JSON list of C-alpha atoms in Angstrom, two decimals:
[
{"chain": "M", "resi": 1, "resn": "MET", "atom": "CA", "xyz": [-68.40, 27.59, -49.09]},
{"chain": "M", "resi": 2, "resn": "ILE", "atom": "CA", "xyz": [-67.21, 26.09, -45.85]},
{"chain": "M", "resi": 3, "resn": "THR", "atom": "CA", "xyz": [-66.55, 22.43, -45.12]},
{"chain": "M", "resi": 4, "resn": "THR", "atom": "CA", "xyz": [-68.69, 21.41, -42.18]},
{"chain": "M", "resi": 5, "resn": "THR", "atom": "CA", "xyz": [-69.95, 18.34, -40.40]},
{"chain": "M", "resi": 6, "resn": "LYS", "atom": "CA", "xyz": [-73.05, 18.74, -42.54]},
{"chain": "M", "resi": 7, "resn": "GLY", "atom": "CA", "xyz": [-71.15, 19.02, -45.82]},
{"chain": "M", "resi": 8, "resn": "LEU", "atom": "CA", "xyz": [-70.35, 22.18, -47.73]},
{"chain": "M", "resi": 9, "resn": "MET", "atom": "CA", "xyz": [-72.34, 25.14, -46.42]},
{"chain": "M", "resi": 10, "resn": "ASP", "atom": "CA", "xyz": [-72.66, 28.73, -47.51]},
{"chain": "M", "resi": 11, "resn": "GLU", "atom": "CA", "xyz": [-70.67, 30.94, -45.15]},
{"chain": "M", "resi": 12, "resn": "THR", "atom": "CA", "xyz": [-73.55, 33.41, -44.93]},
{"chain": "M", "resi": 13, "resn": "LEU", "atom": "CA", "xyz": [-75.63, 30.78, -43.14]},
{"chain": "M", "resi": 14, "resn": "LEU", "atom": "CA", "xyz": [-73.04, 30.33, -40.42]},
{"chain": "M", "resi": 15, "resn": "GLU", "atom": "CA", "xyz": [-71.90, 32.27, -37.37]},
{"chain": "M", "resi": 16, "resn": "LYS", "atom": "CA", "xyz": [-68.15, 32.81, -37.49]},
{"chain": "M", "resi": 17, "resn": "ARG", "atom": "CA", "xyz": [-66.01, 32.98, -34.35]},
{"chain": "M", "resi": 18, "resn": "GLU", "atom": "CA", "xyz": [-62.26, 33.57, -34.31]},
{"chain": "M", "resi": 19, "resn": "GLY", "atom": "CA", "xyz": [-59.53, 33.70, -31.72]},
{"chain": "M", "resi": 20, "resn": "PHE", "atom": "CA", "xyz": [-55.82, 33.53, -31.18]},
{"chain": "M", "resi": 21, "resn": "ILE", "atom": "CA", "xyz": [-53.06, 32.56, -28.75]},
{"chain": "M", "resi": 22, "resn": "ASP", "atom": "CA", "xyz": [-49.85, 34.58, -28.66]},
{"chain": "M", "resi": 23, "resn": "ASN", "atom": "CA", "xyz": [-47.04, 33.70, -26.30]},
{"chain": "M", "resi": 24, "resn": "ASP", "atom": "CA", "xyz": [-43.32, 32.92, -26.36]},
{"chain": "M", "resi": 25, "resn": "ASN", "atom": "CA", "xyz": [-43.96, 29.47, -27.80]},
{"chain": "M", "resi": 26, "resn": "GLU", "atom": "CA", "xyz": [-46.59, 29.97, -30.48]},
{"chain": "M", "resi": 27, "resn": "TYR", "atom": "CA", "xyz": [-48.87, 32.28, -32.41]},
{"chain": "M", "resi": 28, "resn": "THR", "atom": "CA", "xyz": [-52.06, 30.38, -33.01]},
{"chain": "M", "resi": 29, "resn": "THR", "atom": "CA", "xyz": [-55.22, 31.38, -34.79]},
{"chain": "M", "resi": 30, "resn": "TRP", "atom": "CA", "xyz": [-58.44, 29.44, -34.92]},
{"chain": "M", "resi": 31, "resn": "VAL", "atom": "CA", "xyz": [-61.75, 29.84, -36.67]},
{"chain": "M", "resi": 32, "resn": "GLU", "atom": "CA", "xyz": [-65.06, 28.26, -35.84]},
{"chain": "M", "resi": 33, "resn": "TYR", "atom": "CA", "xyz": [-68.35, 28.18, -37.71]},
{"chain": "M", "resi": 34, "resn": "TRP", "atom": "CA", "xyz": [-71.58, 27.54, -35.85]},
{"chain": "M", "resi": 35, "resn": "HIS", "atom": "CA", "xyz": [-74.98, 26.61, -37.23]},
{"chain": "M", "resi": 36, "resn": "ASP", "atom": "CA", "xyz": [-78.06, 26.77, -35.02]},
{"chain": "M", "resi": 37, "resn": "GLY", "atom": "CA", "xyz": [-75.91, 26.59, -31.91]},
{"chain": "M", "resi": 38, "resn": "GLU", "atom": "CA", "xyz": [-73.88, 23.63, -33.17]},
{"chain": "M", "resi": 39, "resn": "LEU", "atom": "CA", "xyz": [-70.17, 23.72, -33.93]},
{"chain": "M", "resi": 40, "resn": "VAL", "atom": "CA", "xyz": [-69.87, 22.53, -37.53]},
{"chain": "M", "resi": 41, "resn": "HIS", "atom": "CA", "xyz": [-66.32, 23.60, -38.42]},
{"chain": "M", "resi": 42, "resn": "ARG", "atom": "CA", "xyz": [-63.16, 24.37, -36.51]},
{"chain": "M", "resi": 43, "resn": "SER", "atom": "CA", "xyz": [-59.70, 24.86, -37.99]},
{"chain": "M", "resi": 44, "resn": "ALA", "atom": "CA", "xyz": [-56.50, 25.96, -36.27]},
{"chain": "M", "resi": 45, "resn": "HIS", "atom": "CA", "xyz": [-53.13, 27.24, -37.42]},
{"chain": "M", "resi": 46, "resn": "VAL", "atom": "CA", "xyz": [-50.20, 27.04, -35.02]},
{"chain": "M", "resi": 47, "resn": "ARG", "atom": "CA", "xyz": [-47.05, 28.99, -35.87]},
{"chain": "M", "resi": 48, "resn": "LEU", "atom": "CA", "xyz": [-44.28, 27.65, -33.69]},
{"chain": "M", "resi": 49, "resn": "LYS", "atom": "CA", "xyz": [-41.86, 30.30, -32.51]},
{"chain": "M", "resi": 50, "resn": "LYS", "atom": "CA", "xyz": [-39.18, 28.70, -30.42]},
{"chain": "M", "resi": 51, "resn": "MET", "atom": "CA", "xyz": [-39.24, 25.48, -28.50]},
{"chain": "M", "resi": 52, "resn": "PRO", "atom": "CA", "xyz": [-38.79, 25.38, -24.75]},
{"chain": "M", "resi": 53, "resn": "ASN", "atom": "CA", "xyz": [-35.66, 23.40, -23.92]},
{"chain": "M", "resi": 54, "resn": "PHE", "atom": "CA", "xyz": [-37.27, 21.10, -21.39]},
{"chain": "M", "resi": 55, "resn": "ILE", "atom": "CA", "xyz": [-39.31, 19.15, -23.90]},
{"chain": "M", "resi": 56, "resn": "GLY", "atom": "CA", "xyz": [-36.51, 18.42, -26.24]},
{"chain": "M", "resi": 57, "resn": "GLY", "atom": "CA", "xyz": [-37.30, 21.02, -28.84]},
{"chain": "M", "resi": 58, "resn": "GLU", "atom": "CA", "xyz": [-33.68, 22.01, -28.54]},
{"chain": "M", "resi": 59, "resn": "ALA", "atom": "CA", "xyz": [-32.18, 18.63, -29.17]},
{"chain": "M", "resi": 60, "resn": "ALA", "atom": "CA", "xyz": [-29.03, 19.07, -27.13]},
{"chain": "M", "resi": 61, "resn": "SER", "atom": "CA", "xyz": [-26.49, 21.41, -25.64]},
{"chain": "M", "resi": 62, "resn": "PHE", "atom": "CA", "xyz": [-22.92, 20.31, -25.20]},
{"chain": "C", "resi": 1, "resn": "MET", "atom": "CA", "xyz": [-16.26, 21.13, -29.61]},
{"chain": "C", "resi": 2, "resn": "CYS", "atom": "CA", "xyz": [-16.04, 21.98, -33.27]},
{"chain": "C", "resi": 3, "resn": "THR", "atom": "CA", "xyz": [-19.21, 23.52, -34.64]},
{"chain": "C", "resi": 4, "resn": "SER", "atom": "CA", "xyz": [-18.71, 21.72, -37.93]},
{"chain": "C", "resi": 5, "resn": "PHE", "atom": "CA", "xyz": [-18.96, 18.44, -36.01]},
{"chain": "C", "resi": 6, "resn": "MET", "atom": "CA", "xyz": [-22.40, 19.34, -34.69]},
{"chain": "C", "resi": 7, "resn": "GLY", "atom": "CA", "xyz": [-23.57, 20.09, -38.19]},
{"chain": "C", "resi": 8, "resn": "GLN", "atom": "CA", "xyz": [-22.25, 16.74, -39.35]},
{"chain": "C", "resi": 9, "resn": "LEU", "atom": "CA", "xyz": [-24.21, 15.00, -36.59]},
{"chain": "C", "resi": 10, "resn": "LEU", "atom": "CA", "xyz": [-27.34, 16.18, -38.36]},
{"chain": "C", "resi": 11, "resn": "THR", "atom": "CA", "xyz": [-26.26, 14.36, -41.51]},
{"chain": "C", "resi": 12, "resn": "ALA", "atom": "CA", "xyz": [-24.96, 11.19, -39.83]},
{"chain": "C", "resi": 13, "resn": "THR", "atom": "CA", "xyz": [-21.35, 11.76, -40.81]},
{"chain": "C", "resi": 14, "resn": "HIS", "atom": "CA", "xyz": [-19.88, 10.37, -37.57]},
{"chain": "C", "resi": 15, "resn": "ASN", "atom": "CA", "xyz": [-20.46, 7.04, -35.88]},
{"chain": "C", "resi": 16, "resn": "PHE", "atom": "CA", "xyz": [-19.00, 6.37, -32.43]},
{"chain": "C", "resi": 17, "resn": "GLY", "atom": "CA", "xyz": [-20.84, 3.11, -31.90]},
{"chain": "C", "resi": 18, "resn": "THR", "atom": "CA", "xyz": [-23.16, 0.68, -33.60]},
{"chain": "C", "resi": 19, "resn": "ALA", "atom": "CA", "xyz": [-25.35, 2.48, -36.08]},
{"chain": "C", "resi": 20, "resn": "PRO", "atom": "CA", "xyz": [-27.76, 1.51, -38.84]},
{"chain": "C", "resi": 21, "resn": "THR", "atom": "CA", "xyz": [-26.19, 0.70, -42.18]},
{"chain": "C", "resi": 22, "resn": "ARG", "atom": "CA", "xyz": [-27.17, 3.35, -44.64]},
{"chain": "C", "resi": 23, "resn": "VAL", "atom": "CA", "xyz": [-27.82, 2.08, -48.13]},
{"chain": "C", "resi": 24, "resn": "LEU", "atom": "CA", "xyz": [-28.67, 5.45, -49.57]},
{"chain": "C", "resi": 25, "resn": "ALA", "atom": "CA", "xyz": [-27.02, 8.80, -49.04]},
{"chain": "C", "resi": 26, "resn": "THR", "atom": "CA", "xyz": [-30.35, 10.58, -49.18]},
{"chain": "C", "resi": 27, "resn": "ALA", "atom": "CA", "xyz": [-32.24, 12.15, -46.32]},
{"chain": "C", "resi": 28, "resn": "ASP", "atom": "CA", "xyz": [-34.44, 9.96, -44.15]},
{"chain": "C", "resi": 29, "resn": "THR", "atom": "CA", "xyz": [-38.20, 10.31, -44.09]},
{"chain": "C", "resi": 30, "resn": "PHE", "atom": "CA", "xyz": [-39.58, 12.03, -41.03]},
{"chain": "C", "resi": 31, "resn": "LYS", "atom": "CA", "xyz": [-43.18, 12.08, -39.87]},
{"chain": "C", "resi": 32, "resn": "ALA", "atom": "CA", "xyz": [-45.23, 14.15, -37.45]},
{"chain": "C", "resi": 33, "resn": "ALA", "atom": "CA", "xyz": [-47.84, 12.58, -35.17]},
{"chain": "C", "resi": 34, "resn": "LEU", "atom": "CA", "xyz": [-50.27, 14.45, -32.93]},
{"chain": "C", "resi": 35, "resn": "TYR", "atom": "CA", "xyz": [-50.88, 13.51, -29.30]},
{"chain": "C", "resi": 36, "resn": "LEU", "atom": "CA", "xyz": [-53.73, 14.04, -26.88]},
{"chain": "C", "resi": 37, "resn": "THR", "atom": "CA", "xyz": [-53.36, 16.31, -23.88]},
{"chain": "C", "resi": 38, "resn": "THR", "atom": "CA", "xyz": [-53.41, 13.16, -21.74]},
{"chain": "C", "resi": 39, "resn": "ALA", "atom": "CA", "xyz": [-50.33, 11.72, -23.48]},
{"chain": "C", "resi": 40, "resn": "THR", "atom": "CA", "xyz": [-46.88, 11.67, -21.97]},
{"chain": "C", "resi": 41, "resn": "VAL", "atom": "CA", "xyz": [-44.55, 12.61, -24.78]},
{"chain": "C", "resi": 42, "resn": "ASP", "atom": "CA", "xyz": [-41.42, 14.45, -23.82]},
{"chain": "C", "resi": 43, "resn": "ALA", "atom": "CA", "xyz": [-37.62, 14.25, -23.80]},
{"chain": "C", "resi": 44, "resn": "ASN", "atom": "CA", "xyz": [-37.92, 10.68, -22.51]},
{"chain": "C", "resi": 45, "resn": "THR", "atom": "CA", "xyz": [-39.78, 9.53, -25.63]},
{"chain": "C", "resi": 46, "resn": "THR", "atom": "CA", "xyz": [-37.61, 7.21, -27.69]},
{"chain": "C", "resi": 47, "resn": "VAL", "atom": "CA", "xyz": [-39.90, 5.96, -30.43]},
{"chain": "C", "resi": 48, "resn": "TYR", "atom": "CA", "xyz": [-43.25, 6.71, -32.04]},
{"chain": "C", "resi": 49, "resn": "SER", "atom": "CA", "xyz": [-46.18, 5.02, -30.34]},
{"chain": "C", "resi": 50, "resn": "VAL", "atom": "CA", "xyz": [-49.86, 4.93, -31.14]},
{"chain": "C", "resi": 51, "resn": "THR", "atom": "CA", "xyz": [-50.68, 5.19, -27.43]},
{"chain": "C", "resi": 52, "resn": "ASN", "atom": "CA", "xyz": [-52.62, 8.39, -26.81]},
{"chain": "C", "resi": 53, "resn": "GLU", "atom": "CA", "xyz": [-52.15, 9.53, -30.39]},
{"chain": "C", "resi": 54, "resn": "VAL", "atom": "CA", "xyz": [-55.10, 11.48, -31.76]},
{"chain": "C", "resi": 55, "resn": "SER", "atom": "CA", "xyz": [-57.68, 9.68, -33.85]},
{"chain": "C", "resi": 56, "resn": "GLY", "atom": "CA", "xyz": [-60.50, 10.86, -35.99]},
{"chain": "C", "resi": 57, "resn": "THR", "atom": "CA", "xyz": [-61.85, 11.34, -39.47]},
{"chain": "C", "resi": 58, "resn": "ASN", "atom": "CA", "xyz": [-59.12, 11.57, -42.13]},
{"chain": "C", "resi": 59, "resn": "TYR", "atom": "CA", "xyz": [-56.30, 11.23, -39.60]},
{"chain": "C", "resi": 60, "resn": "THR", "atom": "CA", "xyz": [-54.10, 8.18, -40.16]},
{"chain": "C", "resi": 61, "resn": "ALA", "atom": "CA", "xyz": [-52.19, 6.71, -37.22]},
{"chain": "C", "resi": 62, "resn": "GLY", "atom": "CA", "xyz": [-48.58, 7.79, -37.49]},
{"chain": "C", "resi": 63, "resn": "GLY", "atom": "CA", "xyz": [-49.49, 11.25, -38.67]},
{"chain": "C", "resi": 64, "resn": "VAL", "atom": "CA", "xyz": [-48.21, 12.85, -41.84]},
{"chain": "C", "resi": 65, "resn": "THR", "atom": "CA", "xyz": [-44.89, 12.85, -43.66]},
{"chain": "C", "resi": 66, "resn": "ILE", "atom": "CA", "xyz": [-42.87, 16.02, -43.38]},
{"chain": "C", "resi": 67, "resn": "SER", "atom": "CA", "xyz": [-42.79, 16.98, -47.01]},
{"chain": "C", "resi": 68, "resn": "GLY", "atom": "CA", "xyz": [-41.24, 19.70, -49.05]},
{"chain": "C", "resi": 69, "resn": "SER", "atom": "CA", "xyz": [-38.43, 19.74, -51.55]},
{"chain": "C", "resi": 70, "resn": "PRO", "atom": "CA", "xyz": [-36.25, 19.18, -49.66]},
{"chain": "C", "resi": 71, "resn": "ALA", "atom": "CA", "xyz": [-38.25, 18.36, -46.54]},
{"chain": "C", "resi": 72, "resn": "TRP", "atom": "CA", "xyz": [-35.66, 19.98, -44.26]},
{"chain": "C", "resi": 73, "resn": "ASN", "atom": "CA", "xyz": [-33.42, 22.97, -44.70]},
{"chain": "C", "resi": 74, "resn": "VAL", "atom": "CA", "xyz": [-29.83, 21.94, -45.31]},
{"chain": "C", "resi": 75, "resn": "PRO", "atom": "CA", "xyz": [-28.31, 21.57, -41.83]},
{"chain": "C", "resi": 76, "resn": "THR", "atom": "CA", "xyz": [-26.23, 24.59, -41.00]},
{"chain": "C", "resi": 77, "resn": "ALA", "atom": "CA", "xyz": [-23.44, 25.01, -38.44]},
{"chain": "C", "resi": 78, "resn": "THR", "atom": "CA", "xyz": [-22.53, 28.51, -37.32]},
{"chain": "C", "resi": 79, "resn": "ASN", "atom": "CA", "xyz": [-19.88, 29.71, -34.89]},
{"chain": "C", "resi": 80, "resn": "SER", "atom": "CA", "xyz": [-20.88, 32.43, -32.45]},
{"chain": "C", "resi": 81, "resn": "SER", "atom": "CA", "xyz": [-17.40, 32.63, -30.96]},
{"chain": "C", "resi": 82, "resn": "ALA", "atom": "CA", "xyz": [-14.17, 30.64, -30.81]},
{"chain": "C", "resi": 83, "resn": "THR", "atom": "CA", "xyz": [-15.76, 28.34, -28.23]},
{"chain": "C", "resi": 84, "resn": "ALA", "atom": "CA", "xyz": [-19.44, 28.31, -29.10]},
{"chain": "C", "resi": 85, "resn": "GLY", "atom": "CA", "xyz": [-21.64, 27.45, -32.02]},
{"chain": "C", "resi": 86, "resn": "VAL", "atom": "CA", "xyz": [-24.99, 26.11, -33.15]},
{"chain": "C", "resi": 87, "resn": "ALA", "atom": "CA", "xyz": [-26.04, 23.54, -35.69]},
{"chain": "C", "resi": 88, "resn": "PHE", "atom": "CA", "xyz": [-29.63, 23.70, -36.79]},
{"chain": "C", "resi": 89, "resn": "THR", "atom": "CA", "xyz": [-32.32, 22.73, -39.26]},
{"chain": "C", "resi": 90, "resn": "THR", "atom": "CA", "xyz": [-36.07, 23.19, -39.70]},
{"chain": "C", "resi": 91, "resn": "PRO", "atom": "CA", "xyz": [-38.66, 21.68, -42.04]},
{"chain": "C", "resi": 92, "resn": "THR", "atom": "CA", "xyz": [-39.02, 23.80, -45.14]},
{"chain": "C", "resi": 93, "resn": "ALA", "atom": "CA", "xyz": [-42.81, 23.70, -45.27]},
{"chain": "C", "resi": 94, "resn": "PRO", "atom": "CA", "xyz": [-45.75, 23.76, -42.87]},
{"chain": "C", "resi": 95, "resn": "ILE", "atom": "CA", "xyz": [-47.10, 20.45, -41.59]},
{"chain": "C", "resi": 96, "resn": "THR", "atom": "CA", "xyz": [-50.76, 20.16, -42.48]},
{"chain": "C", "resi": 97, "resn": "TYR", "atom": "CA", "xyz": [-53.47, 17.75, -41.43]},
{"chain": "C", "resi": 98, "resn": "GLY", "atom": "CA", "xyz": [-56.54, 17.69, -43.64]},
{"chain": "C", "resi": 99, "resn": "THR", "atom": "CA", "xyz": [-57.49, 19.65, -46.73]},
{"chain": "C", "resi": 100, "resn": "SER", "atom": "CA", "xyz": [-60.59, 21.50, -47.82]},
{"chain": "C", "resi": 101, "resn": "LEU", "atom": "CA", "xyz": [-61.64, 18.38, -49.73]},
{"chain": "C", "resi": 102, "resn": "ASN", "atom": "CA", "xyz": [-60.66, 15.97, -46.97]},
{"chain": "C", "resi": 103, "resn": "PRO", "atom": "CA", "xyz": [-61.05, 17.80, -43.68]},
{"chain": "C", "resi": 104, "resn": "VAL", "atom": "CA", "xyz": [-60.06, 16.19, -40.40]},
{"chain": "C", "resi": 105, "resn": "SER", "atom": "CA", "xyz": [-62.13, 15.90, -37.27]},
{"chain": "C", "resi": 106, "resn": "LEU", "atom": "CA", "xyz": [-60.17, 15.49, -34.04]},
{"chain": "C", "resi": 107, "resn": "SER", "atom": "CA", "xyz": [-62.71, 15.88, -31.28]},
{"chain": "C", "resi": 108, "resn": "THR", "atom": "CA", "xyz": [-60.47, 15.05, -28.33]},
{"chain": "C", "resi": 109, "resn": "ALA", "atom": "CA", "xyz": [-58.10, 17.83, -27.28]},
{"chain": "C", "resi": 110, "resn": "PHE", "atom": "CA", "xyz": [-54.48, 17.52, -28.37]},
{"chain": "C", "resi": 111, "resn": "ASN", "atom": "CA", "xyz": [-51.46, 19.69, -27.66]},
{"chain": "C", "resi": 112, "resn": "ALA", "atom": "CA", "xyz": [-48.29, 17.99, -28.88]},
{"chain": "C", "resi": 113, "resn": "VAL", "atom": "CA", "xyz": [-46.58, 16.81, -32.03]},
{"chain": "C", "resi": 114, "resn": "LEU", "atom": "CA", "xyz": [-43.90, 14.14, -32.12]},
{"chain": "C", "resi": 115, "resn": "ILE", "atom": "CA", "xyz": [-41.42, 14.29, -34.96]},
{"chain": "C", "resi": 116, "resn": "TYR", "atom": "CA", "xyz": [-39.87, 10.92, -35.65]},
{"chain": "C", "resi": 117, "resn": "ASN", "atom": "CA", "xyz": [-37.75, 9.13, -38.20]},
{"chain": "C", "resi": 118, "resn": "SER", "atom": "CA", "xyz": [-39.88, 6.62, -40.07]},
{"chain": "C", "resi": 119, "resn": "THR", "atom": "CA", "xyz": [-36.86, 5.43, -42.06]},
{"chain": "C", "resi": 120, "resn": "GLN", "atom": "CA", "xyz": [-35.01, 4.47, -38.87]},
{"chain": "C", "resi": 121, "resn": "ALA", "atom": "CA", "xyz": [-37.58, 2.34, -37.05]},
{"chain": "C", "resi": 122, "resn": "ASP", "atom": "CA", "xyz": [-39.72, 5.32, -35.99]},
{"chain": "C", "resi": 123, "resn": "LYS", "atom": "CA", "xyz": [-37.09, 6.65, -33.61]},
{"chain": "C", "resi": 124, "resn": "ALA", "atom": "CA", "xyz": [-38.12, 9.88, -31.88]},
{"chain": "C", "resi": 125, "resn": "VAL", "atom": "CA", "xyz": [-36.54, 13.20, -32.81]},
{"chain": "C", "resi": 126, "resn": "SER", "atom": "CA", "xyz": [-38.37, 15.90, -30.88]},
{"chain": "C", "resi": 127, "resn": "VAL", "atom": "CA", "xyz": [-41.62, 16.85, -29.17]},
{"chain": "C", "resi": 128, "resn": "HIS", "atom": "CA", "xyz": [-43.24, 20.24, -29.51]},
{"chain": "C", "resi": 129, "resn": "THR", "atom": "CA", "xyz": [-46.22, 21.44, -27.52]},
{"chain": "C", "resi": 130, "resn": "PHE", "atom": "CA", "xyz": [-48.78, 24.16, -28.14]},
{"chain": "C", "resi": 131, "resn": "GLY", "atom": "CA", "xyz": [-52.10, 25.30, -26.75]},
{"chain": "C", "resi": 132, "resn": "SER", "atom": "CA", "xyz": [-54.79, 22.64, -26.61]},
{"chain": "C", "resi": 133, "resn": "GLN", "atom": "CA", "xyz": [-56.77, 22.27, -29.84]},
{"chain": "C", "resi": 134, "resn": "THR", "atom": "CA", "xyz": [-59.64, 20.34, -31.38]},
{"chain": "C", "resi": 135, "resn": "ILE", "atom": "CA", "xyz": [-60.54, 20.25, -35.05]},
{"chain": "C", "resi": 136, "resn": "THR", "atom": "CA", "xyz": [-64.03, 19.87, -36.51]},
{"chain": "C", "resi": 137, "resn": "ALA", "atom": "CA", "xyz": [-64.34, 19.21, -40.24]},
{"chain": "C", "resi": 138, "resn": "GLY", "atom": "CA", "xyz": [-61.35, 21.48, -40.78]},
{"chain": "C", "resi": 139, "resn": "THR", "atom": "CA", "xyz": [-57.61, 21.64, -41.09]},
{"chain": "C", "resi": 140, "resn": "PHE", "atom": "CA", "xyz": [-54.76, 21.83, -38.63]},
{"chain": "C", "resi": 141, "resn": "THR", "atom": "CA", "xyz": [-51.54, 23.49, -39.72]},
{"chain": "C", "resi": 142, "resn": "LEU", "atom": "CA", "xyz": [-48.20, 23.74, -37.96]},
{"chain": "C", "resi": 143, "resn": "THR", "atom": "CA", "xyz": [-46.00, 26.45, -39.39]},
{"chain": "C", "resi": 144, "resn": "MET", "atom": "CA", "xyz": [-42.34, 26.18, -38.57]},
{"chain": "C", "resi": 145, "resn": "PRO", "atom": "CA", "xyz": [-40.23, 28.73, -36.70]},
{"chain": "C", "resi": 146, "resn": "THR", "atom": "CA", "xyz": [-37.58, 30.75, -38.48]},
{"chain": "C", "resi": 147, "resn": "ASN", "atom": "CA", "xyz": [-34.63, 28.57, -39.45]},
{"chain": "C", "resi": 148, "resn": "ASN", "atom": "CA", "xyz": [-31.83, 30.38, -37.65]},
{"chain": "C", "resi": 149, "resn": "THR", "atom": "CA", "xyz": [-29.45, 29.88, -34.73]},
{"chain": "C", "resi": 150, "resn": "THR", "atom": "CA", "xyz": [-31.95, 30.92, -32.08]},
{"chain": "C", "resi": 151, "resn": "ASN", "atom": "CA", "xyz": [-35.30, 29.72, -33.40]},
{"chain": "C", "resi": 152, "resn": "ALA", "atom": "CA", "xyz": [-34.78, 26.67, -35.62]},
{"chain": "C", "resi": 153, "resn": "LEU", "atom": "CA", "xyz": [-36.89, 23.66, -34.79]},
{"chain": "C", "resi": 154, "resn": "LEU", "atom": "CA", "xyz": [-33.84, 21.46, -34.11]},
{"chain": "C", "resi": 155, "resn": "ARG", "atom": "CA", "xyz": [-30.72, 23.00, -32.62]},
{"chain": "C", "resi": 156, "resn": "LEU", "atom": "CA", "xyz": [-27.51, 21.52, -31.30]},
{"chain": "C", "resi": 157, "resn": "SER", "atom": "CA", "xyz": [-25.65, 24.08, -29.26]},
{"chain": "C", "resi": 158, "resn": "THR", "atom": "CA", "xyz": [-22.40, 24.40, -27.35]},
{"chain": "C", "resi": 159, "resn": "THR", "atom": "CA", "xyz": [-23.88, 27.19, -25.25]}
]
C-alpha cells in the first residue's frame, strides 16, 4: 500500500516513476506514483556527499 | 593553530568574548529547516527565519530536531601534519520529514536545509543545498555524508 493524496492505495493501481541525481554534492533518488495522470505520491531521499565551501557547509578554514 | 583547539571549539570549551552562560554540560539541540528555491540562505545567514521556509501538510515551521543518540558524532580533531588539521562532526542519523503514517506534502520546490541551534536562540550553523525537490504525500530524507576529515557535515580546517 502506498500513501497518496487519495489515502492508502494499492501499488498495483498506480504507475511508478523513479529517478536519481548523482553529482559531487549529492546522490538523490526519488519515486513518484501516478493515478489516472495525476501525481498522488512523491518521496525523495538525498544523500549528502560533501558540502561546497561557498555555502558554509565547511564552517571555517583558518 | 593547534588541532585540539579546533575540536574544542565544537564543544564550546573556549570563550574569547561574551558568550551564553551554559547551565548544562550537555549538547545543545539542533534543528533542520527546509527552504524554498526562492530563499536566500547562505553563509550570511545568522539565525533561523520563517521567511521562505517551506510549508505544507505535516511540516511544522522550524523543521525537525536532529535526533539520534547522541544526535551528533563526538567531535573529532585530527592532525594531517605538524601544521594542519581538521575538526569535524556529523549528525549520527538521517534527517527525515514525514512518515508513512504522517506523510508530508511540500508542493513548492525547495533546495536547501538550514541547520541551527534551537538551544542558543536559533543561531545558524550551516546551510546545505541539493537538487530542487517537491514532496507529495510522501517522505523527504536527508542522509548525512561520511563523518571523516574530508566529508563530515561540519569541518573546521587549518588547510
